[in-house]
PDB file of C-alpha atoms in Angstrom:
ATOM      1  CA  MET A   1      11.252 -15.987  26.505  1.00  0.00           C
ATOM      2  CA  ASP A   2       8.857 -17.041  23.746  1.00  0.00           C
ATOM      3  CA  LEU A   3       7.926 -15.924  20.236  1.00  0.00           C
ATOM      4  CA  LYS A   4       4.881 -14.001  21.409  1.00  0.00           C
ATOM      5  CA  GLN A   5       6.983 -11.900  23.766  1.00  0.00           C
ATOM      6  CA  LEU A   6       9.387 -11.126  20.936  1.00  0.00           C
ATOM      7  CA  GLU A   7       6.549 -10.234  18.569  1.00  0.00           C
ATOM      8  CA  TYR A   8       5.105  -7.861  21.160  1.00  0.00           C
ATOM      9  CA  PHE A   9       8.510  -6.331  21.809  1.00  0.00           C
ATOM     10  CA  VAL A  10       9.182  -5.773  18.092  1.00  0.00           C
ATOM     11  CA  ALA A  11       5.767  -4.165  17.630  1.00  0.00           C
ATOM     12  CA  VAL A  12       6.420  -1.636  20.400  1.00  0.00           C
ATOM     13  CA  ALA A  13       9.983  -1.032  19.196  1.00  0.00           C
ATOM     14  CA  GLU A  14       8.864  -0.325  15.647  1.00  0.00           C
ATOM     15  CA  GLU A  15       5.782   1.682  16.533  1.00  0.00           C
ATOM     16  CA  ARG A  16       7.524   3.624  19.359  1.00  0.00           C
ATOM     17  CA  HIS A  17       4.040   3.741  20.842  1.00  0.00           C
ATOM     18  CA  PHE A  18       2.183   1.252  23.075  1.00  0.00           C
ATOM     19  CA  THR A  19      -1.298   2.161  21.843  1.00  0.00           C
ATOM     20  CA  ARG A  20      -0.405   1.711  18.188  1.00  0.00           C
ATOM     21  CA  ALA A  21       1.481  -1.485  18.920  1.00  0.00           C
ATOM     22  CA  ALA A  22      -1.592  -2.879  20.702  1.00  0.00           C
ATOM     23  CA  GLN A  23      -3.776  -1.937  17.733  1.00  0.00           C
ATOM     24  CA  ARG A  24      -1.340  -3.609  15.356  1.00  0.00           C
ATOM     25  CA  LEU A  25      -1.302  -6.787  17.440  1.00  0.00           C
ATOM     26  CA  ASN A  26      -5.058  -6.690  18.066  1.00  0.00           C
ATOM     27  CA  VAL A  27      -4.554  -7.007  21.813  1.00  0.00           C
ATOM     28  CA  VAL A  28      -5.548  -4.855  24.781  1.00  0.00           C
ATOM     29  CA  GLN A  29      -2.876  -2.358  25.793  1.00  0.00           C
ATOM     30  CA  SER A  30      -2.753  -3.582  29.394  1.00  0.00           C
ATOM     31  CA  GLY A  31      -1.911  -7.100  28.211  1.00  0.00           C
ATOM     32  CA  LEU A  32       0.799  -5.757  25.917  1.00  0.00           C
ATOM     33  CA  SER A  33       2.308  -3.675  28.728  1.00  0.00           C
ATOM     34  CA  GLN A  34       2.305  -6.663  31.074  1.00  0.00           C
ATOM     35  CA  THR A  35       4.051  -8.833  28.472  1.00  0.00           C
ATOM     36  CA  ILE A  36       6.757  -6.204  27.995  1.00  0.00           C
ATOM     37  CA  ARG A  37       7.232  -5.856  31.750  1.00  0.00           C
ATOM     38  CA  SER A  38       7.550  -9.631  32.086  1.00  0.00           C
ATOM     39  CA  LEU A  39      10.138  -9.680  29.318  1.00  0.00           C
ATOM     40  CA  GLU A  40      12.092  -6.871  30.998  1.00  0.00           C
ATOM     41  CA  ASP A  41      11.978  -8.723  34.323  1.00  0.00           C
ATOM     42  CA  GLU A  42      13.210 -11.889  32.644  1.00  0.00           C
ATOM     43  CA  LEU A  43      16.083 -10.059  30.927  1.00  0.00           C
ATOM     44  CA  GLY A  44      17.027  -8.093  34.029  1.00  0.00           C
ATOM     45  CA  GLY A  45      16.461  -4.507  32.944  1.00  0.00           C
ATOM     46  CA  PRO A  46      14.414  -1.965  30.973  1.00  0.00           C
ATOM     47  CA  LEU A  47      14.104  -2.268  27.212  1.00  0.00           C
ATOM     48  CA  PHE A  48      12.319   1.053  26.682  1.00  0.00           C
ATOM     49  CA  VAL A  49      12.528   4.605  27.933  1.00  0.00           C
ATOM     50  CA  ARG A  50       8.911   5.673  28.287  1.00  0.00           C
ATOM     51  CA  THR A  51       7.711   9.273  27.849  1.00  0.00           C
ATOM     52  CA  THR A  52       4.240  10.817  27.777  1.00  0.00           C
ATOM     53  CA  ARG A  53       4.136  10.770  23.955  1.00  0.00           C
ATOM     54  CA  SER A  54       6.309   7.889  22.811  1.00  0.00           C
ATOM     55  CA  VAL A  55       8.850   5.270  23.785  1.00  0.00           C
ATOM     56  CA  ALA A  56      12.502   4.875  22.844  1.00  0.00           C
ATOM     57  CA  LEU A  57      14.773   1.865  22.977  1.00  0.00           C
ATOM     58  CA  THR A  58      17.421   1.536  25.651  1.00  0.00           C
ATOM     59  CA  VAL A  59      20.830   0.176  24.692  1.00  0.00           C
ATOM     60  CA  ALA A  60      19.643  -3.282  25.763  1.00  0.00           C
ATOM     61  CA  GLY A  61      16.474  -2.831  23.727  1.00  0.00           C
ATOM     62  CA  THR A  62      18.459  -1.928  20.616  1.00  0.00           C
ATOM     63  CA  VAL A  63      20.529  -5.086  20.967  1.00  0.00           C
ATOM     64  CA  LEU A  64      17.435  -7.224  21.545  1.00  0.00           C
ATOM     65  CA  LEU A  65      15.620  -5.761  18.529  1.00  0.00           C
ATOM     66  CA  GLU A  66      18.268  -7.022  16.138  1.00  0.00           C
ATOM     67  CA  GLU A  67      18.221 -10.490  17.702  1.00  0.00           C
ATOM     68  CA  ALA A  68      14.422 -10.566  17.875  1.00  0.00           C
ATOM     69  CA  HIS A  69      14.192  -9.901  14.143  1.00  0.00           C
ATOM     70  CA  ARG A  70      16.571 -12.802  13.520  1.00  0.00           C
ATOM     71  CA  VAL A  71      14.565 -15.180  15.698  1.00  0.00           C
ATOM     72  CA  LEU A  72      11.192 -14.209  14.196  1.00  0.00           C
ATOM     73  CA  ASP A  73      12.588 -14.383  10.666  1.00  0.00           C
ATOM     74  CA  ALA A  74      13.949 -17.838  11.435  1.00  0.00           C
ATOM     75  CA  ALA A  75      10.550 -18.931  12.774  1.00  0.00           C
ATOM     76  CA  ARG A  76       8.816 -17.697   9.616  1.00  0.00           C
ATOM     77  CA  SER A  77      11.406 -19.432   7.450  1.00  0.00           C
ATOM     78  CA  ALA A  78      10.914 -22.665   9.377  1.00  0.00           C
ATOM     79  CA  ARG A  79       7.150 -22.489   8.936  1.00  0.00           C
ATOM     80  CA  MET A  80       7.549 -21.777   5.244  1.00  0.00           C
ATOM     81  CA  ALA A  81       9.973 -24.695   4.840  1.00  0.00           C
ATOM     82  CA  VAL A  82       7.468 -27.052   6.436  1.00  0.00           C
ATOM     83  CA  THR A  83       4.749 -25.637   4.189  1.00  0.00           C
ATOM     84  CA  GLN A  84       6.920 -26.384   1.157  1.00  0.00           C
ATOM     85  CA  VAL A  85       7.441 -29.960   2.348  1.00  0.00           C
ATOM     86  CA  HIS A  86       3.705 -30.462   2.797  1.00  0.00           C
ATOM     87  CA  GLY A  87       2.853 -29.222  -0.634  1.00  0.00           C
ATOM     88  CA  LEU A  88       1.617 -26.051  -2.324  1.00  0.00           C
ATOM     89  CA  ALA A  89       3.209 -27.272  -5.526  1.00  0.00           C
ATOM     90  CA  ARG A  90       0.191 -26.097  -7.517  1.00  0.00           C
ATOM     91  CA  GLY A  91      -2.642 -23.663  -7.091  1.00  0.00           C
ATOM     92  CA  ARG A  92      -3.662 -20.054  -7.571  1.00  0.00           C
ATOM     93  CA  LEU A  93      -3.317 -17.155  -5.132  1.00  0.00           C
ATOM     94  CA  ARG A  94      -5.605 -14.179  -5.791  1.00  0.00           C
ATOM     95  CA  ILE A  95      -4.472 -10.965  -4.124  1.00  0.00           C
ATOM     96  CA  GLY A  96      -6.251  -7.616  -3.914  1.00  0.00           C
ATOM     97  CA  ALA A  97      -4.807  -4.295  -2.785  1.00  0.00           C
ATOM     98  CA  ILE A  98      -5.481  -0.592  -2.540  1.00  0.00           C
ATOM     99  CA  GLN A  99      -3.182   1.763  -4.447  1.00  0.00           C
ATOM    100  CA  SER A 100      -1.439   3.429  -1.499  1.00  0.00           C
ATOM    101  CA  LEU A 101       0.464   0.523   0.107  1.00  0.00           C
ATOM    102  CA  ALA A 102       3.947   1.961  -0.390  1.00  0.00           C
ATOM    103  CA  PRO A 103       6.090   2.691   1.550  1.00  0.00           C
ATOM    104  CA  PHE A 104       4.457   0.563   4.244  1.00  0.00           C
ATOM    105  CA  ILE A 105       4.220  -2.773   2.451  1.00  0.00           C
ATOM    106  CA  ASP A 106       6.672  -3.847  -0.234  1.00  0.00           C
ATOM    107  CA  LEU A 107       4.261  -5.839  -2.374  1.00  0.00           C
ATOM    108  CA  PRO A 108       6.540  -6.292  -5.455  1.00  0.00           C
ATOM    109  CA  THR A 109       9.381  -7.726  -3.345  1.00  0.00           C
ATOM    110  CA  THR A 110       6.984  -9.998  -1.470  1.00  0.00           C
ATOM    111  CA  LEU A 111       5.530 -11.276  -4.742  1.00  0.00           C
ATOM    112  CA  GLY A 112       9.030 -11.996  -6.020  1.00  0.00           C
ATOM    113  CA  ARG A 113      10.035 -13.887  -2.882  1.00  0.00           C
ATOM    114  CA  PHE A 114       6.806 -15.859  -2.928  1.00  0.00           C
ATOM    115  CA  ARG A 115       7.328 -16.841  -6.563  1.00  0.00           C
ATOM    116  CA  ASP A 116      10.867 -18.001  -5.743  1.00  0.00           C
ATOM    117  CA  ALA A 117       9.578 -20.166  -2.885  1.00  0.00           C
ATOM    118  CA  PHE A 118       6.414 -21.472  -4.586  1.00  0.00           C
ATOM    119  CA  GLY A 119       7.084 -21.403  -8.306  1.00  0.00           C
ATOM    120  CA  GLY A 120       4.128 -23.632  -9.119  1.00  0.00           C
ATOM    121  CA  ILE A 121       1.546 -21.219  -7.694  1.00  0.00           C
ATOM    122  CA  ASP A 122      -0.172 -18.889 -10.159  1.00  0.00           C
ATOM    123  CA  ILE A 123      -0.632 -15.375  -8.778  1.00  0.00           C
ATOM    124  CA  GLU A 124      -3.332 -12.864  -9.673  1.00  0.00           C
ATOM    125  CA  LEU A 125      -3.159  -9.249  -8.501  1.00  0.00           C
ATOM    126  CA  ARG A 126      -5.866  -6.611  -8.742  1.00  0.00           C
ATOM    127  CA  PHE A 127      -6.316  -3.123  -7.313  1.00  0.00           C
ATOM    128  CA  ASP A 128      -9.593  -1.660  -6.085  1.00  0.00           C
ATOM    129  CA  GLY A 129     -11.267   0.209  -3.242  1.00  0.00           C
ATOM    130  CA  THR A 130     -11.632  -1.119   0.303  1.00  0.00           C
ATOM    131  CA  ALA A 131     -15.313  -2.040   0.203  1.00  0.00           C
ATOM    132  CA  HIS A 132     -15.121  -3.949  -3.074  1.00  0.00           C
ATOM    133  CA  LEU A 133     -11.906  -5.764  -2.118  1.00  0.00           C
ATOM    134  CA  LEU A 134     -13.388  -7.117   1.101  1.00  0.00           C
ATOM    135  CA  GLU A 135     -16.585  -8.112  -0.686  1.00  0.00           C
ATOM    136  CA  GLU A 136     -14.441 -10.066  -3.144  1.00  0.00           C
ATOM    137  CA  VAL A 137     -12.710 -11.803  -0.233  1.00  0.00           C
ATOM    138  CA  ARG A 138     -16.077 -12.600   1.366  1.00  0.00           C
ATOM    139  CA  ASP A 139     -17.440 -14.022  -1.891  1.00  0.00           C
ATOM    140  CA  GLY A 140     -14.358 -16.186  -2.455  1.00  0.00           C
ATOM    141  CA  HIS A 141     -13.053 -14.276  -5.479  1.00  0.00           C
ATOM    142  CA  LEU A 142      -9.921 -13.130  -3.615  1.00  0.00           C
ATOM    143  CA  ASP A 143      -7.801 -15.090  -1.132  1.00  0.00           C
ATOM    144  CA  ILE A 144      -6.262 -12.096   0.569  1.00  0.00           C
ATOM    145  CA  ALA A 145      -6.574  -8.305   0.418  1.00  0.00           C
ATOM    146  CA  PHE A 146      -4.394  -5.454   1.662  1.00  0.00           C
ATOM    147  CA  THR A 147      -6.617  -2.499   2.366  1.00  0.00           C
ATOM    148  CA  GLN A 148      -7.966  -0.064   4.926  1.00  0.00           C
ATOM    149  CA  PRO A 149     -10.115  -1.288   7.805  1.00  0.00           C
ATOM    150  CA  PRO A 150     -13.787  -1.482   6.795  1.00  0.00           C
ATOM    151  CA  ALA A 151     -16.239   0.978   8.314  1.00  0.00           C
ATOM    152  CA  LEU A 152     -18.317  -2.031   9.410  1.00  0.00           C
ATOM    153  CA  PRO A 153     -17.278  -5.693   9.852  1.00  0.00           C
ATOM    154  CA  VAL A 154     -17.673  -7.855   6.755  1.00  0.00           C
ATOM    155  CA  ALA A 155     -19.261 -11.258   7.376  1.00  0.00           C
ATOM    156  CA  ASP A 156     -16.814 -14.173   7.253  1.00  0.00           C
ATOM    157  CA  VAL A 157     -13.831 -11.860   6.681  1.00  0.00           C
ATOM    158  CA  VAL A 158     -11.096 -11.544   9.307  1.00  0.00           C
ATOM    159  CA  THR A 159      -8.871  -8.465   9.217  1.00  0.00           C
ATOM    160  CA  LYS A 160      -5.474  -8.159  10.867  1.00  0.00           C
ATOM    161  CA  LEU A 161      -3.848  -4.758  11.382  1.00  0.00           C
ATOM    162  CA  LEU A 162      -0.466  -4.398   9.667  1.00  0.00           C
ATOM    163  CA  VAL A 163       0.131  -0.645   9.714  1.00  0.00           C
ATOM    164  CA  CYS A 164      -0.911   2.113  12.108  1.00  0.00           C
ATOM    165  CA  GLU A 165       0.847   5.419  11.506  1.00  0.00           C
ATOM    166  CA  GLY A 166      -0.101   8.942  12.480  1.00  0.00           C
ATOM    167  CA  LEU A 167      -0.610  11.735   9.974  1.00  0.00           C
ATOM    168  CA  VAL A 168       1.461  14.923   9.915  1.00  0.00           C
ATOM    169  CA  ALA A 169       0.747  18.336   8.387  1.00  0.00           C
ATOM    170  CA  VAL A 170       3.056  19.032   5.431  1.00  0.00           C
ATOM    171  CA  CYS A 171       3.924  22.645   4.630  1.00  0.00           C
ATOM    172  CA  PRO A 172       6.788  24.804   3.257  1.00  0.00           C
ATOM    173  CA  PRO A 173       9.833  25.245   5.555  1.00  0.00           C
ATOM    174  CA  LYS A 174       8.923  28.877   6.386  1.00  0.00           C
ATOM    175  CA  HIS A 175       5.295  28.124   7.213  1.00  0.00           C
ATOM    176  CA  ARG A 176       4.081  28.885  10.751  1.00  0.00           C
ATOM    177  CA  LEU A 177       3.522  25.145  11.339  1.00  0.00           C
ATOM    178  CA  ALA A 178       6.985  24.009  10.215  1.00  0.00           C
ATOM    179  CA  GLY A 179       8.560  21.872  12.945  1.00  0.00           C
ATOM    180  CA  ALA A 180       5.682  22.391  15.377  1.00  0.00           C
ATOM    181  CA  HIS A 181       4.635  19.673  17.840  1.00  0.00           C
ATOM    182  CA  ASP A 182       1.294  18.746  19.415  1.00  0.00           C
ATOM    183  CA  VAL A 183      -0.693  20.844  16.939  1.00  0.00           C
ATOM    184  CA  THR A 184      -4.452  20.495  17.437  1.00  0.00           C
ATOM    185  CA  LEU A 185      -7.073  19.922  14.770  1.00  0.00           C
ATOM    186  CA  GLY A 186      -8.514  23.287  15.814  1.00  0.00           C
ATOM    187  CA  ASP A 187      -5.209  24.929  14.835  1.00  0.00           C
ATOM    188  CA  LEU A 188      -5.205  23.053  11.533  1.00  0.00           C
ATOM    189  CA  ALA A 189      -8.796  23.990  10.731  1.00  0.00           C
ATOM    190  CA  GLN A 190      -7.615  27.557  10.129  1.00  0.00           C
ATOM    191  CA  GLU A 191      -5.499  26.471   7.162  1.00  0.00           C
ATOM    192  CA  SER A 192      -6.351  25.918   3.498  1.00  0.00           C
ATOM    193  CA  TYR A 193      -5.788  22.392   2.227  1.00  0.00           C
ATOM    194  CA  VAL A 194      -4.479  20.368  -0.648  1.00  0.00           C
ATOM    195  CA  ASP A 195      -6.453  17.119  -0.570  1.00  0.00           C
ATOM    196  CA  LEU A 196      -6.784  13.822  -2.333  1.00  0.00           C
ATOM    197  CA  ARG A 197     -10.122  13.134  -3.984  1.00  0.00           C
ATOM    198  CA  SER A 198     -13.070  12.323  -1.747  1.00  0.00           C
ATOM    199  CA  ASP A 199     -13.121   8.647  -2.768  1.00  0.00           C
ATOM    200  CA  TRP A 200      -9.596   8.066  -1.410  1.00  0.00           C
ATOM    201  CA  GLY A 201      -9.395   6.348   1.969  1.00  0.00           C
ATOM    202  CA  MET A 202      -6.905   8.873   3.329  1.00  0.00           C
ATOM    203  CA  ARG A 203      -9.234  11.759   2.466  1.00  0.00           C
ATOM    204  CA  GLN A 204     -12.120  10.000   4.184  1.00  0.00           C
ATOM    205  CA  LEU A 205      -9.975   9.436   7.290  1.00  0.00           C
ATOM    206  CA  ILE A 206      -9.145  13.140   7.461  1.00  0.00           C
ATOM    207  CA  ASP A 207     -12.704  14.277   6.785  1.00  0.00           C
ATOM    208  CA  ASN A 208     -13.998  11.965   9.521  1.00  0.00           C
ATOM    209  CA  ALA A 209     -11.434  13.222  12.045  1.00  0.00           C
ATOM    210  CA  PHE A 210     -12.437  16.856  11.540  1.00  0.00           C
ATOM    211  CA  ALA A 211     -16.157  16.012  11.493  1.00  0.00           C
ATOM    212  CA  GLU A 212     -15.876  14.106  14.777  1.00  0.00           C
ATOM    213  CA  ALA A 213     -14.117  17.133  16.292  1.00  0.00           C
ATOM    214  CA  GLY A 214     -16.952  19.391  15.102  1.00  0.00           C
ATOM    215  CA  LEU A 215     -14.630  21.265  12.738  1.00  0.00           C
ATOM    216  CA  SER A 216     -14.716  22.221   9.079  1.00  0.00           C
ATOM    217  CA  ARG A 217     -11.868  23.104   6.747  1.00  0.00           C
ATOM    218  CA  ARG A 218     -11.310  24.580   3.305  1.00  0.00           C
ATOM    219  CA  THR A 219      -9.923  22.544   0.407  1.00  0.00           C
ATOM    220  CA  ARG A 220      -8.298  24.720  -2.261  1.00  0.00           C
ATOM    221  CA  PHE A 221      -6.928  21.944  -4.498  1.00  0.00           C
ATOM    222  CA  GLU A 222      -8.077  18.365  -4.975  1.00  0.00           C
ATOM    223  CA  VAL A 223      -5.773  15.893  -6.745  1.00  0.00           C
ATOM    224  CA  ASN A 224      -5.559  12.175  -7.459  1.00  0.00           C
ATOM    225  CA  ASP A 225      -1.826  11.653  -6.934  1.00  0.00           C
ATOM    226  CA  MET A 226       0.270  11.645  -3.768  1.00  0.00           C
ATOM    227  CA  GLY A 227       3.310  13.157  -5.489  1.00  0.00           C
ATOM    228  CA  MET A 228       1.289  16.090  -6.800  1.00  0.00           C
ATOM    229  CA  LEU A 229      -0.307  16.525  -3.364  1.00  0.00           C
ATOM    230  CA  LEU A 230       3.101  16.943  -1.740  1.00  0.00           C
ATOM    231  CA  GLU A 231       4.388  19.242  -4.494  1.00  0.00           C
ATOM    232  CA  LEU A 232       1.423  21.601  -4.127  1.00  0.00           C
ATOM    233  CA  ALA A 233       1.940  21.655  -0.360  1.00  0.00           C
ATOM    234  CA  ALA A 234       5.643  22.425  -0.904  1.00  0.00           C
ATOM    235  CA  GLN A 235       4.608  25.368  -3.066  1.00  0.00           C
ATOM    236  CA  GLY A 236       2.547  26.759  -0.201  1.00  0.00           C
ATOM    237  CA  LEU A 237      -0.768  26.329  -1.990  1.00  0.00           C
ATOM    238  CA  GLY A 238      -2.241  24.606   1.062  1.00  0.00           C
ATOM    239  CA  ILE A 239      -1.136  22.174   3.744  1.00  0.00           C
ATOM    240  CA  ALA A 240      -1.522  18.414   3.266  1.00  0.00           C
ATOM    241  CA  LEU A 241      -2.099  15.688   5.839  1.00  0.00           C
ATOM    242  CA  VAL A 242      -0.163  12.510   5.011  1.00  0.00           C
ATOM    243  CA  PRO A 243       1.394   9.577   6.929  1.00  0.00           C
ATOM    244  CA  GLU A 244       4.664  10.500   8.597  1.00  0.00           C
ATOM    245  CA  SER A 245       6.724   7.950   6.605  1.00  0.00           C
ATOM    246  CA  ILE A 246       5.599   9.483   3.324  1.00  0.00           C
ATOM    247  CA  ALA A 247       6.389  12.989   4.571  1.00  0.00           C
ATOM    248  CA  LYS A 248       9.871  11.943   5.724  1.00  0.00           C
ATOM    249  CA  ILE A 249      10.717  10.323   2.380  1.00  0.00           C
ATOM    250  CA  ARG A 250       9.698  13.523   0.573  1.00  0.00           C
ATOM    251  CA  ARG A 251      11.553  15.743   3.070  1.00  0.00           C
ATOM    252  CA  ASP A 252      14.779  13.753   2.641  1.00  0.00           C
ATOM    253  CA  ASP A 253      14.643  13.909  -1.182  1.00  0.00           C
ATOM    254  CA  ARG A 254      17.413  16.385  -2.034  1.00  0.00           C
ATOM    255  CA  HIS A 255      16.173  16.727  -5.605  1.00  0.00           C
ATOM    256  CA  ALA A 256      12.680  17.859  -4.618  1.00  0.00           C
ATOM    257  CA  ARG A 257      11.403  21.205  -3.355  1.00  0.00           C
ATOM    258  CA  PRO A 258      11.968  21.383   0.436  1.00  0.00           C
ATOM    259  CA  ILE A 259       9.105  20.686   2.814  1.00  0.00           C
ATOM    260  CA  ALA A 260       8.582  20.648   6.566  1.00  0.00           C
ATOM    261  CA  PHE A 261       5.846  19.161   8.689  1.00  0.00           C
ATOM    262  CA  ALA A 262       4.111  19.474  12.037  1.00  0.00           C
ATOM    263  CA  ASP A 263       3.191  16.697  14.458  1.00  0.00           C
ATOM    264  CA  ILE A 264      -0.443  16.483  15.517  1.00  0.00           C
ATOM    265  CA  ALA A 265      -1.331  16.118  19.209  1.00  0.00           C
ATOM    266  CA  GLU A 266      -1.550  12.448  20.108  1.00  0.00           C
ATOM    267  CA  ALA A 267      -5.124  12.652  21.412  1.00  0.00           C
ATOM    268  CA  GLU A 268      -6.378  14.039  18.070  1.00  0.00           C
ATOM    269  CA  GLU A 269      -3.972  12.432  15.620  1.00  0.00           C
ATOM    270  CA  PRO A 270      -5.677  10.523  12.773  1.00  0.00           C
ATOM    271  CA  CYS A 271      -4.041   7.135  12.258  1.00  0.00           C
ATOM    272  CA  TRP A 272      -3.518   5.705   8.773  1.00  0.00           C
ATOM    273  CA  GLU A 273      -4.193   1.974   8.980  1.00  0.00           C
ATOM    274  CA  ILE A 274      -3.648  -0.911   6.583  1.00  0.00           C
ATOM    275  CA  VAL A 275      -5.060  -4.356   7.277  1.00  0.00           C
ATOM    276  CA  VAL A 276      -4.835  -7.715   5.607  1.00  0.00           C
ATOM    277  CA  GLY A 277      -8.192  -9.415   5.136  1.00  0.00           C
ATOM    278  CA  TYR A 278      -8.898 -13.071   4.472  1.00  0.00           C
ATOM    279  CA  ARG A 279     -11.958 -15.307   4.451  1.00  0.00           C
ATOM    280  CA  ALA A 280     -12.425 -17.124   7.754  1.00  0.00           C
ATOM    281  CA  ARG A 281     -14.457 -17.133  10.928  1.00  0.00           C
ATOM    282  CA  GLN A 282     -13.220 -14.830  13.687  1.00  0.00           C
ATOM    283  CA  GLY A 283     -10.314 -16.452  15.485  1.00  0.00           C
ATOM    284  CA  GLU A 284      -9.464 -18.781  12.601  1.00  0.00           C
ATOM    285  CA  ALA A 285      -6.211 -18.697  10.655  1.00  0.00           C
ATOM    286  CA  PRO A 286      -6.024 -17.848   6.950  1.00  0.00           C
ATOM    287  CA  GLY A 287      -5.869 -20.579   4.333  1.00  0.00           C
ATOM    288  CA  ARG A 288      -2.566 -22.248   3.525  1.00  0.00           C
ATOM    289  CA  LEU A 289      -1.854 -20.122   0.455  1.00  0.00           C
ATOM    290  CA  ALA A 290      -2.688 -16.872   2.221  1.00  0.00           C
ATOM    291  CA  GLN A 291      -0.607 -17.854   5.270  1.00  0.00           C
ATOM    292  CA  ALA A 292       2.337 -18.788   3.071  1.00  0.00           C
ATOM    293  CA  PHE A 293       2.185 -15.353   1.451  1.00  0.00           C
ATOM    294  CA  LEU A 294       2.036 -13.630   4.841  1.00  0.00           C
ATOM    295  CA  ASP A 295       5.088 -15.602   5.942  1.00  0.00           C
ATOM    296  CA  VAL A 296       7.166 -13.949   3.187  1.00  0.00           C
ATOM    297  CA  LEU A 297       5.537 -10.535   3.536  1.00  0.00           C
ATOM    298  CA  VAL A 298       8.084  -7.732   3.377  1.00  0.00           C
ATOM    299  CA  GLN A 299       7.325  -4.605   5.390  1.00  0.00           C
ATOM    300  CA  PRO A 300       9.879  -1.814   5.845  1.00  0.00           C
ATOM    301  CA  ALA A 301      11.169  -1.532   9.414  1.00  0.00           C
ATOM    302  CA  GLY A 302       9.353   1.209  11.283  1.00  0.00           C
ATOM    303  CA  ALA A 303       6.337   1.091   8.944  1.00  0.00           C
ATOM    304  CA  LEU A 304       4.591  -1.851  10.486  1.00  0.00           C
TER     305      LEU A 304
END
């Protein structure tokens, strides 16, 4: 058993989906599946129960997941300790990010942990859109950026997928879509929508998905705030397409107006992605400061 096998296993366990795990790891799905099979053979039994839509952990898989997190955390801590020994006593880390990282990436906690580990490093943080952030990385004005994947590759910028999560259709609990599964984009095209503004990455993802399917839809309200988007959908003023984690947090909020949501068919499901970008040639590692920050990166379990 090696660290790569554990990383692959954790990715599948957290994504509950081989395709998304492969996208997150930037590997071909066949290679990921073979690695998991080899790990299962080595451990003497299945780690996942596979279905047509998703995968679930077996009892053995649940036990391994906890231990795998411990091993990978220990490896990151060891690498960070060596980094501290070698230096990084001074310097400046310039970070860029889009606005909608939460709840997938806990940037404030990561910044706090990084400051505790490398107190002599000055940190700059700025927010902007995807295109400008990656241009800033390319031009050397940012060391690292958390953003959406670019529409086209950016020269001398490497991106690594951190988050890949499907969207769900949010609606009131009594709506015809509430609790539905495998809903098609054709079914959703019949609805009226509450949308984010057209310059938001999530809106562009949704617009592109419907355009590629040859479908159009009607937007009744356009807002610039995720909380307002969900509240309007809860009021039945239109459905909203948002990442599943965001919908679940809102659904479980006992102090907010109740909502429900519908799962979109896997073959048509738009996937909300967040990448980290850094300046390097393809295949090269990030710089020491950027790598040190990634080593302390905090991402909620299940949102990777």
